[in-house]
Short mmCIF file of C-alpha atoms and ligand atoms in Angstrom, two decimals:
data_model
loop_
_atom_site.label_atom_id
_atom_site.label_comp_id
_atom_site.label_asym_id
_atom_site.label_seq_id
_atom_site.Cartn_x
_atom_site.Cartn_y
_atom_site.Cartn_z
CA MET I 1 18.98 7.93 87.92
CA MET I 2 18.11 4.23 88.16
CA PRO I 3 14.43 3.33 87.84
CA ALA I 4 12.85 2.66 91.22
CA MET I 5 12.75 -0.99 92.26
CA GLY I 6 9.89 -0.51 94.70
CA LYS I 7 6.21 -0.20 94.03
CA LEU I 8 4.28 3.03 94.38
CA GLU I 9 1.51 2.23 96.88
CA ILE I 10 -1.41 4.62 96.48
CA GLU I 11 -4.07 5.31 99.09
CA PRO I 12 -6.82 7.91 99.38
CA VAL I 13 -7.07 10.47 102.17
CA LEU I 14 -10.59 11.81 102.33
CA CYS I 15 -10.57 15.60 102.72
CA LEU I 16 -13.33 18.20 103.02
CA LYS I 17 -16.62 16.71 101.81
CA ASP I 18 -15.76 14.67 98.73
CA ASN I 19 -12.13 15.47 97.89
CA TYR I 20 -9.42 12.86 97.69
CA ALA I 21 -5.80 13.66 98.42
CA TRP I 22 -3.70 10.69 97.30
CA LEU I 23 -0.74 9.31 99.22
CA ALA I 24 1.84 7.76 96.89
CA VAL I 25 4.44 5.87 98.88
CA ASP I 26 7.50 3.78 98.11
CA ARG I 27 9.05 2.92 101.47
CA GLU I 28 12.09 1.26 99.83
CA GLU I 29 13.00 4.44 97.98
CA GLY I 30 11.91 6.75 100.80
CA VAL I 31 9.28 8.43 98.64
CA VAL I 32 6.23 9.76 100.46
CA ALA I 33 4.17 12.03 98.24
CA VAL I 34 0.71 13.52 98.52
CA VAL I 35 -1.23 14.64 95.47
CA ASP I 36 -3.59 17.64 95.83
CA PRO I 37 -3.83 18.06 99.62
CA SER I 38 -6.98 20.15 100.15
CA GLU I 39 -6.19 20.46 103.84
CA SER I 40 -3.25 19.50 105.99
CA GLU I 41 -4.79 17.82 109.06
CA PRO I 42 -6.27 14.67 107.48
CA VAL I 43 -3.02 14.19 105.55
CA LYS I 44 -0.93 14.59 108.74
CA ARG I 45 -3.11 12.07 110.56
CA ALA I 46 -2.80 9.57 107.69
CA LEU I 47 1.01 9.98 107.66
CA GLU I 48 1.26 9.63 111.46
CA ALA I 49 -0.85 6.48 111.43
CA ARG I 50 1.59 4.97 108.94
CA GLY I 51 4.77 6.34 110.55
CA LEU I 52 5.66 8.33 107.42
CA LYS I 53 7.25 11.71 106.75
CA LEU I 54 6.18 13.63 103.67
CA THR I 55 8.81 14.21 100.96
CA HIS I 56 6.76 15.61 98.04
CA ILE I 57 3.54 17.49 97.32
CA LEU I 58 2.21 17.28 93.76
CA ASN I 59 -0.45 19.77 92.64
CA THR I 60 -2.54 19.35 89.50
CA HIS I 61 -4.07 22.85 89.65
CA HIS I 62 -4.45 25.91 91.84
CA HIS I 63 -7.97 25.48 93.28
CA MET I 64 -8.01 25.72 97.08
CA ASP I 65 -9.49 22.26 97.49
CA HIS I 66 -6.28 20.94 95.86
CA VAL I 67 -3.59 23.20 97.36
CA GLY I 68 -5.11 24.29 100.70
CA GLY I 69 -2.78 22.03 102.70
CA ASN I 70 0.44 22.98 100.85
CA LEU I 71 1.96 25.53 103.20
CA ALA I 72 1.21 23.77 106.50
CA LEU I 73 2.53 20.46 105.15
CA LYS I 74 5.65 22.12 103.74
CA GLU I 75 6.28 23.84 107.06
CA THR I 76 5.92 20.60 109.03
CA PHE I 77 7.88 18.28 106.73
CA GLY I 78 9.93 20.48 104.39
CA ALA I 79 8.29 18.61 101.52
CA LYS I 80 9.08 19.75 97.98
CA ILE I 81 6.10 21.18 96.08
CA VAL I 82 5.81 20.34 92.37
CA GLY I 83 3.09 21.94 90.29
CA PRO I 84 2.15 23.58 86.99
CA GLY I 85 4.92 25.92 85.86
CA LYS I 86 2.48 28.00 83.81
CA ASP I 87 0.40 28.62 86.96
CA ALA I 88 3.26 28.95 89.46
CA ALA I 89 1.91 32.27 90.78
CA ARG I 90 -1.26 30.54 91.99
CA ILE I 91 0.38 27.50 93.62
CA PRO I 92 1.23 28.26 97.29
CA GLY I 93 4.84 27.41 98.16
CA ILE I 94 5.73 25.94 94.76
CA ASP I 95 9.38 24.81 94.45
CA VAL I 96 9.40 23.16 91.02
CA GLY I 97 7.24 24.31 88.11
CA VAL I 98 6.80 21.67 85.42
CA VAL I 99 5.50 21.94 81.87
CA GLU I 100 4.32 19.67 79.05
CA GLY I 101 6.83 16.95 78.25
CA ASP I 102 8.87 17.40 81.44
CA THR I 103 9.87 14.33 83.38
CA TYR I 104 9.99 14.74 87.13
CA ASP I 105 12.02 12.11 88.96
CA MET I 106 10.55 11.31 92.35
CA GLY I 107 13.00 8.87 93.96
CA GLY I 108 13.28 6.88 90.74
CA HIS I 109 9.55 7.02 89.96
CA ARG I 110 9.34 9.06 86.78
CA ALA I 111 6.36 11.35 86.29
CA ARG I 112 5.67 12.65 82.80
CA VAL I 113 3.86 15.97 82.81
CA LEU I 114 0.82 16.46 80.59
CA GLU I 115 -0.72 19.92 80.27
CA ILE I 116 -4.48 19.44 80.24
CA PRO I 117 -6.05 22.93 80.44
CA ALA I 118 -9.73 24.03 80.49
CA HIS I 119 -10.91 23.34 84.07
CA THR I 120 -8.14 25.85 84.82
CA ARG I 121 -5.62 27.41 82.44
CA GLY I 122 -2.67 25.71 84.09
CA HIS I 123 -4.09 22.27 84.91
CA ILE I 124 -1.62 19.39 84.55
CA ALA I 125 -1.65 15.63 84.99
CA PHE I 126 1.17 13.57 86.46
CA TRP I 127 1.57 10.35 84.48
CA PHE I 128 3.86 7.66 85.91
CA PRO I 129 4.28 5.36 82.87
CA ASP I 130 6.39 2.74 84.67
CA ASP I 131 3.83 2.57 87.50
CA SER I 132 0.81 2.71 85.12
CA VAL I 133 -0.72 5.55 87.10
CA VAL I 134 -2.07 8.98 86.19
CA PHE I 135 -3.29 11.70 88.56
CA THR I 136 -5.89 13.69 86.65
CA GLY I 137 -7.06 16.25 89.24
CA ASP I 138 -10.35 17.82 88.17
CA THR I 139 -9.98 17.24 84.42
CA LEU I 140 -10.90 13.56 84.03
CA PHE I 141 -13.23 12.06 86.66
CA ALA I 142 -14.64 8.57 86.79
CA MET I 143 -17.45 8.80 84.20
CA GLY I 144 -17.12 12.59 84.21
CA CYS I 145 -14.98 15.62 83.50
CA GLY I 146 -14.35 18.92 85.24
CA ARG I 147 -16.27 22.11 84.66
CA LEU I 148 -14.84 24.51 82.09
CA PHE I 149 -13.87 27.44 84.31
CA GLU I 150 -10.89 28.69 82.30
CA GLY I 151 -11.14 27.09 78.89
CA ASP I 152 -13.56 26.37 76.05
CA PRO I 153 -14.92 23.01 74.86
CA PRO I 154 -12.26 22.51 72.13
CA THR I 155 -9.54 23.01 74.76
CA MET I 156 -11.11 20.47 77.13
CA TRP I 157 -11.74 18.02 74.30
CA SER I 158 -8.07 18.20 73.38
CA SER I 159 -7.03 17.76 77.06
CA LEU I 160 -9.27 14.70 77.47
CA SER I 161 -8.07 13.26 74.16
CA LYS I 162 -4.49 13.47 75.42
CA LEU I 163 -5.49 11.32 78.40
CA THR I 164 -7.31 8.76 76.24
CA ARG I 165 -4.07 8.16 74.35
CA LEU I 166 -2.47 6.69 77.50
CA PRO I 167 -2.45 2.88 77.73
CA ASP I 168 -5.84 1.41 78.68
CA SER I 169 -4.37 -0.22 81.79
CA THR I 170 -3.28 3.15 83.24
CA ARG I 171 -4.98 3.57 86.62
CA VAL I 172 -6.78 6.90 86.97
CA TYR I 173 -6.72 8.76 90.30
CA CYS I 174 -8.85 11.92 90.24
CA GLY I 175 -9.70 14.63 92.75
CA HIS I 176 -13.26 13.86 93.81
CA GLU I 177 -15.72 11.08 94.62
CA TYR I 178 -18.28 12.15 92.04
CA THR I 179 -18.60 8.76 90.38
CA GLU I 180 -22.18 7.81 91.25
CA ALA I 181 -23.64 11.20 90.31
CA ASN I 182 -21.58 11.19 87.11
CA GLY I 183 -22.90 7.75 86.25
CA ARG I 184 -26.51 8.86 86.77
CA PHE I 185 -25.93 11.59 84.20
CA ALA I 186 -24.10 9.23 81.83
CA LEU I 187 -27.15 6.95 81.79
CA THR I 188 -29.33 9.84 80.61
CA VAL I 189 -27.27 10.22 77.42
CA GLU I 190 -26.30 6.60 76.78
CA PRO I 191 -28.85 4.42 78.60
CA ALA I 192 -28.31 1.30 76.44
CA ASN I 193 -24.52 1.10 76.95
CA PRO I 194 -24.07 -2.31 78.64
CA ASP I 195 -20.61 -1.42 80.03
CA LEU I 196 -22.10 1.68 81.62
CA GLN I 197 -25.00 -0.27 83.12
CA ALA I 198 -22.65 -2.87 84.59
CA ARG I 199 -20.30 -0.25 85.96
CA MET I 200 -23.12 1.67 87.63
CA ALA I 201 -24.27 -1.51 89.40
CA ASP I 202 -20.70 -1.96 90.73
CA VAL I 203 -20.41 1.69 91.73
CA LYS I 204 -23.70 1.65 93.63
CA ALA I 205 -22.64 -1.45 95.56
CA THR I 206 -19.25 0.08 96.36
CA ARG I 207 -20.74 3.36 97.56
CA ALA I 208 -23.37 1.52 99.62
CA LYS I 209 -20.42 0.08 101.56
CA GLY I 210 -18.91 3.58 101.89
CA LEU I 211 -15.83 2.64 99.84
CA PRO I 212 -14.03 4.73 97.18
CA THR I 213 -14.88 3.96 93.55
CA LEU I 214 -11.34 4.84 92.51
CA PRO I 215 -8.99 4.20 90.89
CA SER I 216 -10.57 3.79 87.52
CA ASN I 217 -8.51 3.12 84.41
CA ILE I 218 -8.30 4.62 80.94
CA GLY I 219 -9.86 1.54 79.27
CA ILE I 220 -12.95 1.60 81.53
CA GLU I 221 -13.32 5.36 81.03
CA LYS I 222 -13.22 5.00 77.24
CA LYS I 223 -16.10 2.49 77.48
CA THR I 224 -18.29 4.35 79.99
CA ASN I 225 -17.41 8.05 80.28
CA PRO I 226 -19.78 10.09 78.06
CA PHE I 227 -17.24 12.93 77.83
CA LEU I 228 -14.82 10.60 76.04
CA ARG I 229 -17.51 9.01 73.85
CA ALA I 230 -18.44 11.72 71.37
CA ALA I 231 -18.31 9.06 68.62
CA SER I 232 -21.07 6.96 70.24
CA PRO I 233 -24.08 6.68 67.91
CA GLU I 234 -26.40 6.46 70.91
CA ILE I 235 -25.08 9.68 72.48
CA ARG I 236 -25.30 11.44 69.11
CA GLN I 237 -28.88 10.26 68.74
CA THR I 238 -29.81 11.38 72.29
CA LEU I 239 -28.35 14.83 71.64
CA GLY I 240 -29.77 15.14 68.11
CA LEU I 241 -26.25 15.63 66.69
CA GLY I 242 -26.06 12.85 64.09
CA THR I 243 -22.98 13.82 62.07
CA ALA I 244 -21.63 16.77 64.05
CA PRO I 245 -17.89 16.97 64.80
CA ASP I 246 -16.81 15.20 67.99
CA VAL I 247 -16.02 18.46 69.72
CA GLU I 248 -19.62 19.66 69.27
CA VAL I 249 -20.96 16.45 70.74
CA PHE I 250 -18.60 16.88 73.68
CA ALA I 251 -19.66 20.53 74.13
CA GLU I 252 -23.37 19.65 74.18
CA THR I 253 -22.76 16.77 76.62
CA ARG I 254 -20.93 19.19 78.95
CA ARG I 255 -23.74 21.76 78.64
CA ARG I 256 -26.32 19.14 79.59
CA LYS I 257 -24.26 18.02 82.56
CA ASP I 258 -23.98 21.65 83.76
CA ALA I 259 -27.79 21.78 83.82
CA PHE I 260 -28.29 18.24 85.21
ZN1 ZN P 1 -10.72 22.26 90.59
#
């Protein structure tokens, strides 16, 4: 298949309280996808307002606030559902199960599949290298990471490390607007990080206007996200873990966030 000529336009659809479903649209190629639709109605309204019909649903993991809209949207539009092959039994209406290393061609926009378990066993990311976009679900958040419901710290550390190996310019679209709360925690473990201080000032201003803080990108996350910064001397000093392995620093950071 030829690479798509059009651009993937990405817009948030606010669902539930603080979930984002993401519309990814290339009108030229007739691609209208939604990533992680928690519920169907807000997505339908967003599509109607734009005169669009859904062609694809991409799911990063099985939690209801990411797949709750699957069946109603599939029934209305006949959209194809693509999700984690290793968790197919927990993805309502799944048509295509994908695994690590797979490439899924969505109207010429190629998604590479990365398995990034620990928040759930089957969690995946969809990375569109030609579009410089990655959908990270509840694994990598802006300045945060997901809770470890179905995996241990080494598993999450390895999942996050896989994401940090993507190009710095890759835009990060995650599942929730948790950025400001994440940043408040980040400042407790790395208060002197100037990039973090500057980002938090931006984030506060953005949220004061009621706007989304996303997308982020991999480069900004590497500079400001404490869960990717186990090597930071300041974080190690805060946690009292001078020369511990990175994975232990990550694990302690996650424990502190759970209690924050
Ligand atoms: Zn989740």
